[in-house]
Coordinates of C-alpha atoms in Angstrom, one line a residue:
M1 CA 93.4 99.1 88.1
L2 CA 96.5 98.9 90.3
F3 CA 95.3 96.3 92.8
R4 CA 95.0 93.6 90.1
S5 CA 97.7 94.6 87.6
V6 CA 100.7 95.3 89.8
S7 CA 100.3 93.3 93.0
Q8 CA 103.1 91.2 94.4
S9 CA 101.8 88.0 92.7
R10 CA 102.3 89.6 89.3
Y11 CA 105.6 91.5 89.9
K12 CA 108.0 89.9 92.4
H13 CA 109.9 92.9 93.4
R14 CA 109.0 95.8 95.6
G15 CA 110.7 98.4 93.4
Y16 CA 108.1 98.2 90.5
H17 CA 106.5 101.6 91.2
K18 CA 109.7 103.2 92.4
N19 CA 111.5 102.2 89.3
K20 CA 108.7 103.7 87.1
Y21 CA 108.9 106.9 89.2
R22 CA 112.6 107.2 88.7
A23 CA 112.4 106.4 85.0
C24 CA 109.8 109.1 84.5
Q25 CA 111.8 111.6 86.6
D26 CA 114.9 111.0 84.5
Q27 CA 112.8 112.0 81.4
G28 CA 111.4 115.1 83.1
I29 CA 108.0 113.5 83.4
K30 CA 105.9 113.9 86.6
L31 CA 104.3 110.5 87.3
I32 CA 101.3 110.3 89.6
T33 CA 100.5 106.8 90.9
I34 CA 96.9 106.3 92.1
F35 CA 95.8 103.2 93.9
E36 CA 92.5 101.6 92.9
D37 CA 90.8 102.2 96.3
E38 CA 91.7 105.9 96.2
W39 CA 90.0 106.3 92.8
L40 CA 86.9 104.3 93.8
N41 CA 86.5 105.5 97.4
R42 CA 88.0 109.0 97.5
S43 CA 87.6 110.1 93.9
Q44 CA 86.8 113.8 94.8
I45 CA 90.0 114.1 96.8
V46 CA 91.9 112.5 93.9
K47 CA 90.5 114.9 91.4
S48 CA 91.2 117.8 93.8
R49 CA 94.8 116.7 94.2
L50 CA 95.2 116.4 90.4
S51 CA 93.8 119.9 90.0
Q52 CA 96.3 121.2 92.5
I53 CA 99.2 119.5 90.8
L54 CA 98.1 120.9 87.4
G55 CA 97.6 124.4 88.9
I56 CA 94.0 124.6 87.9
N57 CA 92.3 124.4 91.3
K58 CA 90.4 127.4 92.6
R59 CA 92.3 130.2 94.4
G60 CA 91.2 131.4 97.8
P61 CA 92.4 134.5 99.6
G62 CA 96.0 134.8 100.6
A63 CA 97.2 133.5 103.9
R64 CA 97.3 137.0 105.5
C65 CA 93.5 137.2 105.1
L66 CA 93.0 134.0 107.1
S67 CA 92.9 133.7 110.9
L68 CA 94.8 130.9 112.6
S69 CA 94.1 129.0 115.8
F70 CA 94.9 125.6 117.4
I71 CA 92.0 123.3 116.9
S72 CA 90.7 120.1 118.5
S73 CA 91.7 116.6 117.4
S74 CA 88.1 115.9 116.3
Q75 CA 88.0 119.0 114.2
A76 CA 91.3 118.1 112.5
T77 CA 90.2 114.5 112.0
D78 CA 87.0 115.5 110.3
F79 CA 88.7 117.9 108.0
L80 CA 91.5 115.6 107.0
N81 CA 89.2 112.6 106.5
T82 CA 87.3 114.8 104.1
H83 CA 90.2 116.5 102.3
H84 CA 93.5 114.5 102.7
I85 CA 94.1 111.5 100.4
S86 CA 95.4 109.5 103.3
G87 CA 92.8 110.7 105.8
A88 CA 93.6 111.7 109.4
A89 CA 96.5 110.3 111.5
K90 CA 97.3 110.4 115.2
A91 CA 98.7 113.8 116.2
E92 CA 99.0 115.8 119.4
V93 CA 98.8 119.3 117.9
A94 CA 96.6 120.7 115.1
V95 CA 96.6 124.2 113.6
G96 CA 93.7 125.4 111.5
A97 CA 93.1 128.4 109.2
Y98 CA 89.7 130.0 108.9
D99 CA 88.4 132.3 106.2
L100 CA 86.3 135.5 106.8
N101 CA 83.2 133.3 107.1
Q102 CA 84.9 131.3 109.9
K103 CA 85.0 128.2 107.7
L104 CA 88.0 125.9 108.3
V105 CA 90.0 125.8 105.1
A106 CA 93.4 124.4 106.0
V107 CA 94.9 122.2 108.7
M108 CA 98.4 121.1 109.7
T109 CA 99.0 118.5 112.4
F110 CA 102.1 117.5 114.4
S111 CA 103.0 114.6 116.6
Q112 CA 105.8 114.0 119.1
G113 CA 109.0 112.6 117.6
R114 CA 109.5 108.9 117.1
K115 CA 112.7 106.8 117.5
F116 CA 113.8 105.1 114.3
T117 CA 116.1 102.1 113.6
K118 CA 119.2 104.3 113.5
P119 CA 119.9 105.4 117.1
K120 CA 120.7 109.0 116.1
E121 CA 117.5 109.4 114.2
I122 CA 115.4 111.0 116.9
W123 CA 113.3 114.0 116.0
Q124 CA 111.5 116.2 118.4
W125 CA 108.4 116.6 116.3
E126 CA 106.9 115.2 113.1
M127 CA 104.6 117.2 110.7
V128 CA 102.1 114.5 110.1
R129 CA 99.5 116.1 107.8
F130 CA 98.9 119.2 105.8
S131 CA 95.9 119.9 103.7
T132 CA 93.6 122.6 102.4
D133 CA 90.0 122.3 101.4
G134 CA 91.1 121.9 97.8
Q135 CA 91.6 125.6 97.1
H136 CA 95.0 127.3 96.8
Y137 CA 95.7 129.8 99.6
A138 CA 99.1 131.4 98.8
G139 CA 101.5 131.2 101.8
I140 CA 99.2 129.2 104.1
A141 CA 101.6 126.3 104.7
A142 CA 104.3 128.8 106.0
R143 CA 101.8 130.6 108.2
L144 CA 100.5 127.4 109.8
F145 CA 104.0 126.1 110.4
N146 CA 105.2 129.4 111.8
H147 CA 102.3 129.5 114.1
F148 CA 103.2 126.1 115.5
E149 CA 106.9 127.0 115.7
K150 CA 106.2 130.2 117.6
I151 CA 104.2 128.5 120.4
Y152 CA 106.0 125.1 120.7
Q153 CA 109.5 126.3 119.7
P154 CA 110.7 122.9 118.3
R155 CA 114.3 122.1 117.8
S156 CA 113.7 119.7 114.9
V157 CA 110.7 118.6 112.8
L158 CA 110.6 115.7 110.4
S159 CA 108.1 115.3 107.6
Y160 CA 107.4 112.7 104.8
A161 CA 106.2 113.3 101.3
D162 CA 104.5 110.4 99.5
L163 CA 106.4 110.1 96.2
R164 CA 103.3 108.6 94.5
W165 CA 101.9 112.2 94.5
G166 CA 104.9 114.4 94.6
Q167 CA 108.2 115.3 96.3
G168 CA 106.8 117.7 98.9
L169 CA 108.7 120.6 97.4
Y170 CA 106.6 123.1 99.5
L171 CA 108.6 121.9 102.5
A172 CA 111.7 123.6 101.1
H173 CA 110.0 126.9 101.3
L174 CA 109.4 126.3 105.0
G175 CA 113.1 125.7 105.6
F176 CA 113.1 121.9 105.4
R177 CA 115.9 120.0 103.8
R178 CA 115.4 116.8 101.9
F179 CA 117.9 114.3 103.1
E180 CA 116.9 110.8 101.9
D181 CA 114.1 108.7 100.4
T182 CA 112.7 105.6 102.1
L183 CA 112.3 102.2 100.6
P184 CA 108.9 101.4 99.2
N185 CA 106.2 100.5 101.7
Y186 CA 103.5 97.9 101.2
W187 CA 99.8 97.4 102.0
Y188 CA 97.6 94.3 101.9
F189 CA 94.3 93.8 100.2
S190 CA 91.8 90.9 100.0
L191 CA 91.6 88.6 97.0
K192 CA 88.8 86.5 98.4
N193 CA 86.5 89.3 99.4
P194 CA 87.5 92.3 97.4
D195 CA 86.3 95.4 99.2
F196 CA 88.5 97.9 97.3
K197 CA 90.4 98.8 100.5
R198 CA 94.1 98.7 101.4
Y199 CA 95.1 97.5 104.9
H200 CA 98.2 98.9 106.6
R201 CA 100.9 96.3 106.9
F202 CA 100.9 96.6 110.7
T203 CA 97.4 95.2 110.6
F204 CA 98.7 91.9 109.3
N205 CA 102.2 91.7 110.7
K206 CA 103.4 88.2 111.7
Q207 CA 102.3 88.4 115.3
A208 CA 98.8 89.6 114.3
M209 CA 98.6 86.9 111.7
I210 CA 99.5 84.2 114.2
K211 CA 96.7 85.3 116.5
K212 CA 94.1 85.7 113.7
Y213 CA 95.1 82.6 111.6
P214 CA 96.7 80.1 113.9
H215 CA 95.9 77.3 111.5
L216 CA 98.3 78.9 109.0
V217 CA 101.3 78.6 111.3
T218 CA 103.9 76.2 109.9
E219 CA 107.6 75.8 110.5
G220 CA 109.5 78.5 108.8
C221 CA 106.4 80.4 107.8
T222 CA 106.7 84.1 107.0
E223 CA 104.3 87.0 107.3
Y224 CA 103.8 87.0 103.6
S225 CA 103.2 83.3 103.2
M226 CA 100.6 83.4 106.0
A227 CA 99.0 86.4 104.3
Q228 CA 98.8 84.5 101.0
G229 CA 97.2 81.6 102.9
A230 CA 94.6 84.0 104.3
G231 CA 93.7 85.2 100.8
L232 CA 95.6 88.5 101.0
E233 CA 98.0 90.0 98.5
R234 CA 100.3 93.0 98.9
I235 CA 101.1 96.1 96.7
W236 CA 104.0 98.4 97.0
D237 CA 104.3 102.2 96.7
C238 CA 107.1 104.5 95.5
G239 CA 108.5 105.2 99.0
N240 CA 108.6 108.6 100.7
A241 CA 110.9 111.6 100.6
K242 CA 112.1 112.5 104.1
W243 CA 112.5 116.2 105.0
I244 CA 114.0 117.7 108.1
W245 CA 113.8 121.1 109.7
Y246 CA 116.2 122.4 112.3
K247 CA 115.9 125.5 114.4
T248 CA 118.6 128.0 113.4

């Protein structure tokens, strides 16, 4: 299980998973890295993702047979928490696809662009999530994106692909260009009270740690040293592939 075997305390560099990913890629091997909490808490989604990757998931009707409409935030959240490995995320716009029985079968969400550390990296929109109900609907990603583009007419759209699961190659078919990979990200998990759950690093940044654990504040203390004092450990991923789309 990945929490116990490859946490920071066992391997002292954040590139552990990224290096495995690259080594496998060099040998033509597609490596899937699954965290313990995903397997224990979201096993059906994990199995569905693996079926999609292997090309053995069920096939639904083609995208032209589905109807599209903008849906509410609550509808998108419920769907993504059920079908997306990372669950829902904050977004301002959500597009849904319905089958002939008016069942929601695919969702794509977008948020307003964010400013990054490099001043010139300012994107108008970000595609935050895309998921189906586990079945394959040929062409549905393109239809959902085109529906959003037609109404909102974005100049640029950014999207990330979690390299633990894949490179996000479907984005190339939507006109996106892969331009760089991010450094690995990390999460925290509890050693004292294992709940098989990862916590986003922002939950335990230094300022949050100072407020929550003032007794751990010492001269020269770091976020990580305070986290260790609180019985937390961290684990790294493989990073993300960054894709960008520009209106032509």
